[in-house]
XYZ file of C-alpha atoms in Angstrom:
748
model
C -9.712 -61.936 -2.752
C -8.985 -58.368 -3.861
C -11.853 -55.880 -3.803
C -13.224 -55.460 -7.322
C -12.462 -52.369 -9.362
C -15.474 -50.851 -11.091
C -15.453 -48.718 -14.259
C -17.462 -48.029 -17.428
C -15.914 -49.370 -20.610
C -16.653 -50.455 -24.169
C -15.065 -53.218 -26.181
C -15.230 -55.236 -29.362
C -15.365 -58.876 -28.269
C -14.970 -62.125 -30.175
C -17.199 -64.757 -28.547
C -15.349 -67.873 -27.365
C -17.908 -69.581 -25.130
C -21.623 -69.031 -24.454
C -22.301 -70.008 -20.837
C -26.014 -69.253 -20.546
C -28.625 -68.115 -23.048
C -32.301 -68.006 -22.096
C -35.272 -65.660 -21.858
C -33.508 -63.628 -19.156
C -30.536 -62.741 -21.301
C -27.154 -64.199 -22.188
C -23.739 -64.665 -20.552
C -20.729 -65.287 -22.776
C -16.931 -65.274 -22.466
C -14.695 -63.732 -25.090
C -11.532 -61.897 -25.980
C -11.114 -58.201 -26.649
C -10.136 -57.466 -30.261
C -9.421 -54.455 -32.447
C -11.561 -53.398 -35.411
C -9.304 -55.541 -37.584
C -9.697 -58.620 -35.394
C -6.338 -58.472 -33.603
C -6.453 -59.538 -29.930
C -5.935 -56.374 -27.884
C -5.611 -57.948 -24.415
C -3.962 -61.336 -24.122
C -4.101 -61.510 -20.321
C -7.683 -60.706 -19.353
C -10.714 -62.490 -20.687
C -14.011 -60.649 -20.630
C -17.260 -62.164 -19.381
C -20.268 -60.293 -20.767
C -23.766 -60.437 -19.332
C -26.517 -58.888 -21.463
C -29.728 -58.398 -19.538
C -33.416 -58.605 -20.477
C -35.594 -61.149 -22.201
C -33.337 -61.214 -25.175
C -31.466 -59.055 -27.630
C -33.198 -60.343 -30.697
C -30.507 -62.675 -31.959
C -28.638 -65.751 -30.866
C -25.132 -65.216 -29.495
C -22.810 -67.802 -31.050
C -19.087 -68.596 -30.801
C -17.008 -66.747 -33.371
C -19.313 -63.721 -33.542
C -18.035 -60.199 -32.977
C -20.012 -58.060 -30.515
C -19.600 -54.389 -29.707
C -20.572 -53.960 -26.049
C -20.513 -51.210 -23.460
C -21.311 -51.251 -19.773
C -20.113 -51.394 -16.202
C -16.958 -53.514 -15.854
C -16.024 -55.175 -12.609
C -12.430 -56.425 -12.490
C -11.987 -59.278 -10.034
C -8.667 -60.729 -8.914
C -8.744 -64.178 -7.303
C -6.661 -67.273 -6.598
C -7.643 -70.326 -8.617
C -7.574 -73.922 -7.380
C -3.953 -74.302 -8.482
C -2.835 -71.303 -6.454
C -2.325 -68.882 -9.347
C -3.539 -65.319 -9.208
C -6.138 -64.692 -11.959
C -7.985 -61.612 -13.203
C -11.391 -61.633 -14.850
C -13.352 -58.660 -16.182
C -17.141 -58.929 -15.959
C -19.257 -56.469 -17.973
C -22.946 -55.805 -17.244
C -24.606 -54.686 -20.486
C -28.080 -53.383 -21.278
C -29.599 -54.644 -24.553
C -29.326 -51.252 -26.260
C -25.578 -51.254 -25.619
C -24.870 -54.483 -27.489
C -24.626 -54.835 -31.259
C -23.536 -57.651 -33.536
C -20.660 -56.831 -35.907
C -19.458 -58.735 -38.945
C -15.783 -59.772 -39.024
C -13.249 -58.025 -41.219
C -10.732 -59.371 -43.694
C -9.176 -62.791 -43.128
C -10.871 -63.048 -39.753
C -13.917 -64.335 -41.618
C -12.113 -67.716 -41.578
C -12.299 -67.897 -37.784
C -15.859 -66.588 -37.922
C -17.082 -69.264 -40.344
C -15.194 -72.007 -38.532
C -16.409 -71.365 -35.003
C -19.978 -70.183 -35.627
C -22.277 -73.257 -35.395
C -24.737 -71.589 -37.765
C -22.301 -72.443 -40.613
C -22.773 -76.191 -40.316
C -20.175 -78.276 -42.178
C -17.825 -75.346 -42.857
C -14.535 -76.355 -41.273
C -11.286 -74.427 -41.182
C -9.950 -75.948 -44.408
C -13.123 -74.995 -46.295
C -13.171 -71.503 -44.789
C -9.521 -70.912 -45.714
C -10.185 -72.121 -49.264
C -13.025 -69.646 -49.564
C -10.839 -66.791 -48.349
C -7.964 -67.732 -50.646
C -10.344 -67.855 -53.627
C -12.367 -64.682 -53.083
C -10.311 -62.606 -50.617
C -12.224 -59.376 -49.825
C -14.796 -60.199 -52.514
C -16.045 -63.039 -50.262
C -18.181 -60.570 -48.325
C -20.022 -59.233 -51.382
C -20.362 -62.776 -52.759
C -22.099 -63.859 -49.576
C -24.134 -60.641 -49.368
C -25.449 -61.206 -52.910
C -26.221 -64.878 -52.258
C -24.105 -65.961 -55.251
C -24.593 -69.683 -54.704
C -23.126 -70.785 -58.092
C -19.855 -68.945 -57.446
C -19.542 -70.431 -53.993
C -20.528 -73.895 -55.217
C -17.554 -73.829 -57.559
C -15.324 -73.827 -54.475
C -17.184 -75.788 -51.796
C -19.911 -77.696 -53.635
C -23.643 -77.020 -53.963
C -24.742 -78.250 -50.503
C -22.193 -76.244 -48.520
C -22.807 -73.222 -50.743
C -26.508 -73.308 -49.863
C -25.659 -73.565 -46.150
C -23.279 -70.626 -46.450
C -25.784 -68.371 -48.192
C -28.632 -69.160 -45.801
C -26.517 -68.781 -42.649
C -24.943 -65.557 -43.878
C -28.411 -64.206 -44.613
C -29.540 -65.044 -41.072
C -26.507 -63.311 -39.611
C -27.224 -60.290 -41.762
C -30.824 -60.210 -40.558
C -29.443 -60.319 -37.062
C -27.566 -57.117 -37.855
C -30.805 -55.571 -39.023
C -32.533 -56.479 -35.775
C -29.662 -54.976 -33.867
C -29.871 -51.804 -35.935
C -33.576 -51.466 -35.274
C -33.169 -52.138 -31.558
C -30.367 -49.592 -31.294
C -32.867 -47.019 -32.555
C -35.526 -47.914 -30.013
C -37.634 -50.272 -32.157
C -38.979 -53.243 -30.203
C -37.784 -56.747 -31.015
C -41.243 -58.056 -31.936
C -41.686 -55.206 -34.407
C -38.213 -55.869 -35.789
C -39.136 -59.467 -36.579
C -42.309 -58.348 -38.389
C -40.272 -55.896 -40.453
C -37.781 -58.593 -41.390
C -40.565 -60.985 -42.332
C -41.907 -58.383 -44.744
C -38.792 -56.686 -46.161
C -36.122 -59.356 -45.639
C -32.520 -58.241 -46.191
C -33.688 -54.891 -47.611
C -35.269 -53.872 -44.292
C -32.716 -51.180 -43.376
C -32.784 -49.810 -46.923
C -36.586 -49.580 -46.881
C -36.734 -48.011 -43.435
C -33.991 -45.515 -44.294
C -35.907 -44.619 -47.464
C -39.045 -43.890 -45.417
C -38.743 -44.477 -41.667
C -42.488 -43.909 -41.214
C -43.077 -47.300 -42.789
C -42.411 -48.578 -39.274
C -45.849 -47.301 -38.233
C -47.458 -50.032 -40.328
C -45.789 -52.574 -38.055
C -47.276 -51.101 -34.854
C -44.219 -49.078 -33.896
C -44.955 -46.049 -31.695
C -45.005 -42.615 -33.326
C -42.592 -41.131 -30.773
C -39.961 -43.798 -31.497
C -40.341 -43.603 -35.267
C -40.316 -39.815 -35.341
C -37.194 -39.715 -33.182
C -35.413 -42.165 -35.478
C -36.447 -40.195 -38.556
C -35.540 -36.738 -37.291
C -32.483 -37.397 -35.118
C -30.796 -40.183 -37.059
C -32.053 -40.067 -40.635
C -32.250 -36.323 -41.192
C -35.990 -35.999 -41.848
C -37.136 -32.376 -41.545
C -40.232 -31.470 -39.541
C -41.912 -30.192 -42.723
C -41.059 -33.289 -44.769
C -44.142 -34.524 -46.662
C -43.384 -38.103 -45.604
C -43.642 -36.996 -42.001
C -46.850 -34.998 -42.382
C -48.617 -37.663 -44.414
C -47.527 -40.273 -41.882
C -48.872 -38.118 -39.041
C -52.274 -37.927 -40.739
C -52.324 -41.670 -41.285
C -51.299 -42.213 -37.677
C -54.278 -40.126 -36.542
C -56.677 -42.192 -38.637
C -55.214 -45.524 -37.550
C -55.323 -44.505 -33.878
C -59.027 -43.923 -34.246
C -59.288 -47.262 -36.042
C -57.674 -48.963 -33.064
C -60.241 -47.270 -30.805
C -63.084 -48.746 -32.864
C -63.799 -45.925 -35.347
C -63.595 -46.484 -39.086
C -63.480 -42.795 -40.023
C -62.300 -39.471 -38.582
C -64.163 -36.172 -39.126
C -61.940 -33.577 -40.782
C -61.722 -31.268 -37.710
C -60.674 -34.253 -35.576
C -58.106 -35.190 -38.211
C -56.506 -31.751 -38.073
C -56.640 -31.709 -34.258
C -55.063 -35.167 -34.108
C -52.332 -34.052 -36.458
C -51.472 -31.039 -34.323
C -51.465 -33.231 -31.205
C -49.063 -35.723 -32.745
C -46.775 -33.004 -34.016
C -46.955 -31.310 -30.595
C -46.200 -27.599 -30.454
C -44.721 -27.282 -33.899
C -46.244 -24.607 -36.081
C -46.972 -25.855 -39.532
C -48.442 -23.619 -42.149
C -52.003 -24.518 -43.184
C -50.883 -25.005 -46.767
C -48.442 -27.719 -45.635
C -51.177 -29.592 -43.792
C -53.535 -29.165 -46.736
C -50.831 -30.405 -49.085
C -50.233 -33.466 -46.891
C -53.967 -34.266 -46.901
C -54.083 -33.856 -50.679
C -51.061 -36.112 -51.140
C -52.615 -38.757 -48.902
C -55.832 -38.687 -50.905
C -54.060 -38.741 -54.269
C -51.944 -41.713 -53.228
C -55.082 -43.632 -52.293
C -53.942 -44.240 -48.740
C -56.779 -42.130 -47.369
C -60.276 -41.599 -48.673
C -62.647 -38.757 -47.886
C -66.419 -38.685 -48.179
C -68.503 -35.611 -49.060
C -68.829 -34.704 -45.380
C -65.064 -34.501 -44.965
C -64.681 -37.744 -43.029
C -61.328 -39.455 -43.534
C -61.099 -43.225 -43.971
C -58.035 -45.369 -44.079
C -57.807 -47.419 -47.227
C -57.985 -50.626 -45.186
C -61.146 -49.637 -43.301
C -62.797 -48.548 -46.510
C -62.021 -51.840 -48.235
C -63.285 -53.909 -45.306
C -66.573 -52.017 -44.964
C -67.175 -52.217 -48.711
C -66.547 -55.960 -48.610
C -69.244 -56.370 -45.966
C -71.670 -54.188 -47.922
C -71.095 -56.375 -50.975
C -71.685 -59.473 -48.883
C -74.979 -58.191 -47.467
C -76.420 -56.675 -50.659
C -75.613 -59.803 -52.669
C -77.739 -61.824 -50.245
C -80.631 -59.376 -49.964
C -81.438 -60.047 -53.597
C -81.584 -63.826 -53.058
C -84.465 -65.789 -51.573
C -84.320 -69.262 -50.109
C -86.614 -72.140 -51.010
C -88.625 -72.344 -47.806
C -90.443 -75.678 -47.962
C -93.120 -76.438 -45.352
C -91.646 -74.489 -42.453
C -94.705 -74.841 -40.225
C -94.603 -78.623 -40.556
C -90.952 -78.636 -39.539
C -91.769 -76.416 -36.542
C -94.529 -78.804 -35.437
C -92.191 -81.779 -35.748
C -89.570 -79.941 -33.677
C -92.106 -79.061 -30.972
C -93.311 -82.660 -30.814
C -89.748 -83.898 -30.487
C -89.126 -81.523 -27.565
C -92.240 -82.925 -25.840
C -93.918 -81.868 -22.578
C -96.290 -79.534 -24.417
C -93.382 -77.399 -25.679
C -94.345 -74.631 -28.115
C -92.439 -71.834 -29.798
C -93.920 -68.449 -28.994
C -95.044 -66.064 -31.720
C -91.725 -64.196 -31.835
C -89.755 -67.402 -32.150
C -91.973 -68.737 -34.980
C -91.522 -65.471 -36.858
C -87.763 -65.767 -36.395
C -87.721 -69.288 -37.860
C -89.726 -68.114 -40.893
C -87.499 -65.056 -41.317
C -84.344 -67.141 -41.481
C -85.957 -69.729 -43.741
C -87.094 -67.095 -46.269
C -83.977 -64.918 -46.453
C -80.367 -65.406 -47.438
C -79.185 -62.916 -44.804
C -80.952 -62.455 -41.475
C -80.406 -60.939 -38.038
C -81.922 -62.228 -34.792
C -81.412 -60.077 -31.688
C -82.520 -60.223 -28.088
C -81.240 -60.165 -24.546
C -80.093 -63.158 -22.549
C -82.760 -65.736 -21.814
C -85.235 -64.874 -24.602
C -84.805 -68.178 -26.430
C -82.380 -67.361 -29.238
C -80.788 -70.807 -28.962
C -84.232 -72.453 -29.022
C -84.902 -70.694 -32.320
C -81.593 -71.894 -33.724
C -82.292 -75.538 -32.878
C -85.543 -75.365 -34.830
C -83.951 -73.340 -37.624
C -81.340 -76.036 -38.142
C -84.062 -78.529 -39.008
C -85.341 -76.061 -41.598
C -81.899 -75.351 -43.031
C -81.103 -79.024 -43.422
C -84.440 -79.490 -45.190
C -83.357 -76.682 -47.535
C -80.102 -78.496 -48.314
C -77.601 -76.472 -46.270
C -74.547 -77.648 -44.352
C -74.688 -75.797 -41.033
C -71.603 -74.048 -39.601
C -71.878 -72.558 -36.099
C -69.369 -69.832 -35.219
C -68.605 -67.528 -32.292
C -65.763 -65.120 -31.590
C -64.872 -66.579 -28.166
C -64.016 -70.150 -27.279
C -66.360 -70.264 -24.283
C -69.231 -69.069 -26.464
C -68.391 -71.900 -28.843
C -68.550 -74.453 -26.081
C -71.831 -73.045 -24.808
C -73.554 -73.199 -28.182
C -72.238 -76.738 -28.710
C -73.760 -77.761 -25.379
C -77.026 -75.964 -26.173
C -77.551 -77.251 -29.718
C -75.680 -80.554 -29.686
C -73.919 -79.526 -32.893
C -70.266 -78.779 -33.593
C -69.055 -75.190 -33.615
C -65.786 -73.310 -33.856
C -64.350 -69.868 -33.317
C -64.210 -67.450 -36.214
C -60.416 -67.636 -36.004
C -60.417 -71.431 -36.358
C -62.923 -71.249 -39.218
C -60.853 -68.693 -41.122
C -57.693 -70.746 -40.573
C -59.431 -73.926 -41.738
C -60.941 -72.272 -44.801
C -57.593 -70.857 -45.853
C -56.114 -74.336 -45.725
C -58.544 -75.844 -48.232
C -58.948 -75.257 -51.928
C -61.669 -72.983 -53.228
C -63.595 -75.819 -54.855
C -63.690 -77.887 -51.684
C -65.274 -75.280 -49.471
C -68.707 -76.789 -49.988
C -69.478 -80.494 -49.623
C -70.757 -81.563 -53.008
C -73.538 -79.231 -54.121
C -74.657 -78.368 -50.592
C -73.939 -74.746 -49.707
C -73.122 -73.543 -46.214
C -75.385 -71.764 -43.777
C -73.199 -69.822 -41.342
C -74.654 -68.934 -37.950
C -72.594 -66.469 -35.908
C -73.612 -66.428 -32.248
C -72.805 -63.519 -29.917
C -72.476 -61.416 -33.058
C -72.266 -58.157 -31.081
C -68.638 -59.150 -30.412
C -67.734 -59.539 -34.085
C -65.587 -56.700 -35.388
C -64.981 -55.427 -38.885
C -61.788 -57.409 -39.437
C -63.161 -60.754 -38.228
C -66.410 -60.562 -40.183
C -64.622 -59.386 -43.294
C -62.270 -62.349 -42.940
C -65.243 -64.708 -43.005
C -66.987 -63.025 -45.941
C -63.805 -63.132 -48.012
C -63.711 -66.920 -47.830
C -67.327 -67.782 -48.773
C -69.346 -67.556 -51.960
C -72.759 -65.985 -52.558
C -74.540 -69.296 -52.029
C -73.638 -69.179 -48.333
C -76.507 -68.093 -46.104
C -75.549 -65.926 -43.125
C -77.464 -65.575 -39.846
C -76.254 -63.167 -37.155
C -77.489 -63.774 -33.609
C -76.747 -61.488 -30.691
C -77.608 -58.559 -28.471
C -76.732 -55.051 -29.769
C -77.202 -53.579 -26.282
C -74.013 -55.279 -25.144
C -70.559 -53.791 -25.482
C -69.302 -53.139 -28.986
C -66.524 -55.397 -30.253
C -63.010 -54.900 -28.947
C -61.825 -54.549 -32.536
C -62.789 -51.792 -34.994
C -66.182 -51.167 -36.540
C -69.721 -52.250 -35.769
C -71.498 -55.110 -37.511
C -74.538 -56.329 -35.578
C -75.215 -52.897 -34.071
C -75.417 -51.294 -37.545
C -77.274 -54.052 -39.366
C -79.921 -54.491 -36.652
C -80.945 -50.846 -37.147
C -81.389 -51.123 -40.896
C -85.022 -51.509 -42.085
C -83.819 -53.186 -45.277
C -82.184 -56.023 -43.320
C -84.411 -59.015 -42.421
C -84.411 -58.672 -38.640
C -86.467 -59.754 -35.659
C -85.967 -58.901 -31.998
C -86.936 -61.503 -29.390
C -88.250 -59.834 -26.250
C -90.089 -62.463 -24.203
C -87.890 -63.902 -21.394
C -87.667 -67.698 -21.385
C -84.757 -68.495 -19.058
C -84.046 -65.748 -16.573
C -85.927 -65.324 -13.403
C -87.961 -62.170 -13.144
C -85.414 -60.322 -11.013
C -82.365 -60.643 -13.298
C -84.477 -59.956 -16.360
C -86.084 -56.884 -14.813
C -82.769 -55.396 -13.680
C -81.051 -56.058 -17.028
C -83.950 -54.538 -18.984
C -83.995 -51.458 -16.761
C -80.288 -50.902 -17.389
C -80.763 -51.498 -21.114
C -83.402 -48.746 -21.153
C -81.087 -46.296 -19.366
C -82.366 -46.530 -15.778
C -80.618 -47.986 -12.751
C -83.135 -50.291 -11.066
C -85.092 -49.307 -8.000
C -84.245 -51.059 -4.742
C -87.361 -53.253 -4.844
C -86.218 -54.935 -8.090
C -83.257 -56.523 -6.311
C -83.623 -59.859 -4.528
C -81.688 -62.955 -3.456
C -81.359 -63.785 -7.134
C -79.662 -60.466 -7.881
C -78.430 -58.476 -4.933
C -76.917 -54.990 -4.819
C -74.406 -54.173 -2.076
C -73.184 -50.641 -1.472
C -69.404 -50.932 -1.328
C -66.563 -48.444 -0.920
C -63.757 -48.622 -3.487
C -61.132 -49.466 -0.837
C -63.001 -52.580 0.313
C -64.323 -53.761 -3.040
C -61.486 -56.097 -4.081
C -61.577 -58.001 -0.810
C -65.389 -58.212 -0.885
C -65.360 -59.418 -4.478
C -62.841 -62.158 -3.669
C -64.786 -63.262 -0.593
C -68.092 -63.490 -2.448
C -66.382 -65.575 -5.142
C -64.715 -67.912 -2.649
C -68.014 -68.519 -0.865
C -69.189 -70.563 -3.876
C -66.503 -70.705 -6.582
C -68.075 -73.441 -8.714
C -68.993 -72.036 -12.146
C -68.462 -68.502 -10.876
C -66.507 -65.450 -11.957
C -65.740 -61.928 -10.752
C -66.256 -59.241 -13.402
C -64.504 -55.875 -13.189
C -64.361 -52.685 -15.186
C -60.556 -52.509 -15.257
C -57.599 -54.844 -15.520
C -56.084 -53.348 -12.359
C -59.071 -54.412 -10.246
C -59.251 -57.895 -11.799
C -55.507 -58.426 -11.198
C -55.895 -57.527 -7.508
C -58.865 -59.858 -7.039
C -57.113 -62.661 -8.929
C -54.188 -62.497 -6.511
C -56.482 -62.573 -3.486
C -58.421 -65.565 -4.792
C -55.329 -67.487 -5.843
C -53.707 -66.936 -2.453
C -56.752 -68.457 -0.757
C -56.871 -71.479 -3.078
C -53.193 -72.315 -3.570
C -52.110 -73.546 -0.130
C -52.369 -77.230 -1.101
C -51.679 -76.876 -4.831
C -48.466 -77.583 -6.719
C -46.739 -74.470 -8.079
C -45.718 -74.276 -11.719
C -41.965 -73.673 -11.677
C -39.226 -73.166 -14.243
C -35.538 -73.894 -13.847
C -33.522 -70.687 -14.099
C -30.217 -71.710 -15.662
C -28.670 -68.338 -14.951
C -29.103 -68.531 -11.190
C -29.358 -72.332 -10.857
C -32.671 -72.135 -8.994
C -36.292 -73.102 -9.463
C -38.349 -70.043 -10.283
C -42.084 -69.723 -9.570
C -44.114 -68.679 -12.635
C -47.036 -67.298 -10.646
C -49.360 -70.180 -11.568
C -50.514 -73.253 -9.640
C -52.027 -76.524 -10.736
C -55.792 -76.014 -10.923
C -55.587 -72.281 -11.682
C -58.116 -70.719 -14.023
C -56.274 -68.843 -16.787
C -57.056 -66.576 -19.700
C -55.042 -66.105 -22.888
C -54.138 -62.468 -23.600
C -52.871 -62.749 -27.171
C -53.996 -64.501 -30.351
C -52.287 -67.805 -31.088
C -53.939 -68.834 -34.344
C -51.552 -71.769 -34.787
C -52.733 -73.247 -31.480
C -56.424 -72.591 -32.046
C -56.660 -70.202 -29.083
C -57.028 -66.465 -29.076
C -57.115 -63.361 -26.940
C -59.860 -64.040 -24.382
C -59.790 -67.856 -24.488
C -60.369 -69.306 -20.994
C -58.888 -72.482 -19.564
C -57.841 -74.397 -16.477
C -54.316 -75.649 -15.750
C -55.461 -79.210 -15.122
C -52.091 -80.932 -14.742
C -48.402 -80.154 -14.310
C -45.746 -82.251 -16.021
C -43.932 -84.525 -13.575
C -40.725 -84.220 -15.578
C -40.925 -81.245 -17.971
C -37.642 -82.117 -19.690
C -39.140 -85.383 -20.847
C -42.333 -83.853 -22.221
C -41.343 -82.327 -25.536
C -43.546 -80.842 -28.229
C -43.015 -81.541 -31.907
C -40.806 -78.472 -32.147
C -38.662 -79.657 -29.237
C -40.044 -77.198 -26.677
C -40.775 -78.293 -23.128
C -44.344 -79.073 -22.039
C -44.777 -77.672 -18.534
C -48.305 -78.987 -18.136
C -51.687 -79.122 -19.813
C -54.527 -76.614 -20.058
C -58.137 -77.567 -20.746
C -59.462 -74.688 -22.849
C -63.030 -73.444 -23.165
C -63.419 -75.046 -26.588
C -63.125 -78.452 -24.899
C -59.588 -79.134 -26.137
C -56.704 -79.930 -23.797
C -53.402 -78.559 -25.087
C -49.841 -78.669 -23.721
C -48.519 -75.574 -21.970
C -45.099 -74.558 -23.255
C -42.842 -71.872 -21.882
C -43.466 -69.668 -24.923
C -47.125 -69.303 -23.882
C -46.473 -68.242 -20.284
C -46.089 -64.533 -21.053
C -49.534 -64.557 -22.691
C -51.414 -66.082 -19.756
C -53.119 -64.357 -16.840
C -55.234 -65.651 -13.988
C -58.898 -66.096 -14.891
C -60.827 -66.021 -11.609
C -61.586 -62.343 -12.164
C -61.956 -60.841 -15.639
C -62.730 -57.520 -17.187
C -66.239 -57.307 -18.601
C -64.726 -56.964 -22.067
C -62.940 -60.293 -21.659
C -66.156 -61.945 -20.456
C -68.147 -61.289 -23.635
C -69.478 -64.449 -25.173
C -69.223 -66.348 -21.910
C -71.742 -67.194 -19.211
C -71.460 -68.485 -15.674
C -74.063 -69.676 -13.226
C -72.936 -67.122 -10.637
C -71.395 -63.697 -11.296
C -69.867 -61.219 -8.833
C -69.611 -57.698 -10.313
C -67.196 -55.078 -8.945
C -67.700 -51.531 -10.264
C -65.690 -48.970 -8.262
C -66.647 -45.313 -8.233
C -63.184 -44.334 -9.457
C -63.591 -46.123 -12.807
C -64.552 -43.747 -15.611
C -65.162 -46.356 -18.299
C -68.339 -47.740 -16.730
C -71.393 -47.058 -18.896
C -74.758 -48.577 -19.704
C -73.383 -51.183 -22.112
C -70.700 -52.314 -19.672
C -73.185 -52.774 -16.827
C -75.746 -54.502 -19.066
C -73.110 -56.855 -20.484
C -71.914 -57.790 -16.997
C -75.478 -58.485 -15.810
C -76.251 -60.729 -18.785
C -73.243 -62.971 -18.134
C -75.090 -64.629 -15.235
C -77.402 -67.605 -15.587
C -78.959 -67.684 -12.122
C -77.286 -65.411 -9.522
C -75.644 -61.977 -9.386
C -73.897 -60.024 -6.635
C -73.380 -56.395 -7.696
C -70.912 -54.272 -5.694
C -70.761 -50.516 -6.246
C -72.084 -47.071 -5.473
C -75.720 -46.431 -6.419
C -75.215 -42.774 -7.334
C -72.224 -43.563 -9.555
C -73.954 -46.490 -11.270
C -77.108 -44.431 -11.862
C -75.060 -41.758 -13.614
C -73.204 -44.382 -15.661
C -76.422 -46.051 -16.827
C -77.837 -42.727 -17.984
C -74.850 -42.078 -20.287
C -74.813 -42.779 -24.007
C -74.000 -46.362 -24.991
C -70.399 -46.910 -26.052
C -71.498 -48.313 -29.425
C -73.365 -45.091 -30.172
C -70.157 -43.120 -29.712
C -68.293 -45.019 -32.419
C -67.886 -43.389 -35.795
C -68.419 -46.034 -38.469
C -69.302 -45.808 -42.126
C -71.057 -49.133 -42.680
C -74.592 -47.699 -42.582
C -73.696 -44.881 -44.986
C -72.060 -47.293 -47.406
C -75.024 -49.634 -47.195
C -77.357 -46.705 -47.938
C -75.390 -45.813 -51.034
C -75.279 -49.399 -52.267
C -79.004 -49.975 -51.760
C -79.842 -46.664 -53.432
C -77.680 -47.582 -56.420
C -79.374 -50.983 -56.634
C -82.844 -49.400 -56.500
C -81.907 -46.892 -59.182
C -80.616 -49.616 -61.496
C -83.957 -51.432 -61.212
C -86.028 -48.332 -62.172
């Protein structure tokens, strides 16, 4: 064998054979051609390997691809004794683009590309003979009647649809060549369709609405589309980007000085005249994309709409009263049914009456104060009042917990919204019985989720929010429970008397809630504090978990720490477990996915179609004996089955693997809405995100035992800091003030 020659080259290649195409990339064999489709090298075939998890489009025989990369020319003797030469090109995704064929070569293209099902050579030649160069515009315009006159209606429809898909492929390639991620490209195509490039060229900053990064969009606009740095489109987009960044951080408005500072930060060191910035702000306001209050706070149109929707929901219910019935009699019947001398305390009785008498109510309190006990009694009252009860929670594990506690069905907010969208408006209530919606762990509910619920219900629906506003604010934007619990106009009761926790856990949690790290004497066997150095914390956390892993979890401040602990725990548990493996077609080997049968897992992205979401917890209970034989309805391979925290067991398909992580150790944010019997908490000194709410939330995830690892001085400082919810800038309270004032004025 002759030593290979290596060089960098580019070529236009007509695909002849696709050898491998999977999530790792594609390998295909083809022939070099000119721009007019003429074969330029009859002796050497070119094998192209495009790396990465995909280039956005399927590579199919007959397609033309422009590729560039490192070419290795190999000379070898084949099995018949002839000397052969093969060029192999290694290509990065950004150096590969799909091209449409030219002239009469469209015949070969239509014939060989499997996307054009039923279009043989005779049909393709007839099309070319009929339309000649006009065939391209006919297909571009989707002129089905004209095509049907040549090939019939069915084949014409196939032609138009397949040509459209190939054209969209070109759009994806165009976007990727300009640094726009594949996932964003698909969202753009879903929205704009074949006009995507036209729309983006018209205003490239439209890409920001699809979660593209400012740096990428601005580079595309300025370097490739000729947008000047002073262009109004650019300045307005920069202002909107500042507002939406704050929205993603949890804020629903931006003070004017922060808006200007954010703008200058995004635009870097460029010196824009104040009148340009002022003009951009004015244009944004006039277009309705941004709204400003009298204090100069800037709101995105979306945030403003969502907050107003919630205000409307609340105020509409404050003016309605429920028919109470004999609530005390129902309470007595409930207490008798519980038996053993059970009695609701004074706080709990007041809570039952509050919910019975009002169409909107808030019940707050820390863990173990009997919120669920109140709900069980309340449900008897609500049914007596004629309501159909719907229990909701943001997280699947919270759903399962409330189902176990109340003996009634429940669902996630995501599942409820999906289900409600699938039914007709007039079927959303059963007969004349309205709904009473109870949202548990309401501190986790963000502006978008709650607005999604309120949009799908009518004014007859009673709403009860239950939660603890001292916990972390929601991951998503806005504050709901935290704002409403502070409003004197909102029917609200706080439960304070512990019913479940032992004295030690309750005392420590309450001390943290009040801004003080507990004294040494408050710790005990029930909740222990161990001084731990950052370097040893991961190992200690894993060891404490492994000592008694049943119904246990390790909670961390950061993803980096939880990932480290997850690996340590899995390594200790996996010696006798079956690994989850995938067959790598490219290398002809079994590839380990990083998961084992029995692993605890957490979902890291919303999958509304599957009924699971970001934060859903599960266990990989079984691996498929023969994955190729276990196919889903869409033909995908079932690798195994996961039992999720909503009680449902669902198949695990390859498409879900990238959105799974190990679930032995979690961030505190991911743990919200869940509880475990035993909790190990790891809070290193180096973490700057630890505050009072984070520590309190971690402590209240435990039912009976806590091991807290950290540095006392660091934790004391963290507890004394302002709660994270108090640092959010939200407009819900202000809007509610205005609405209530307007209502009061109209009644005078």
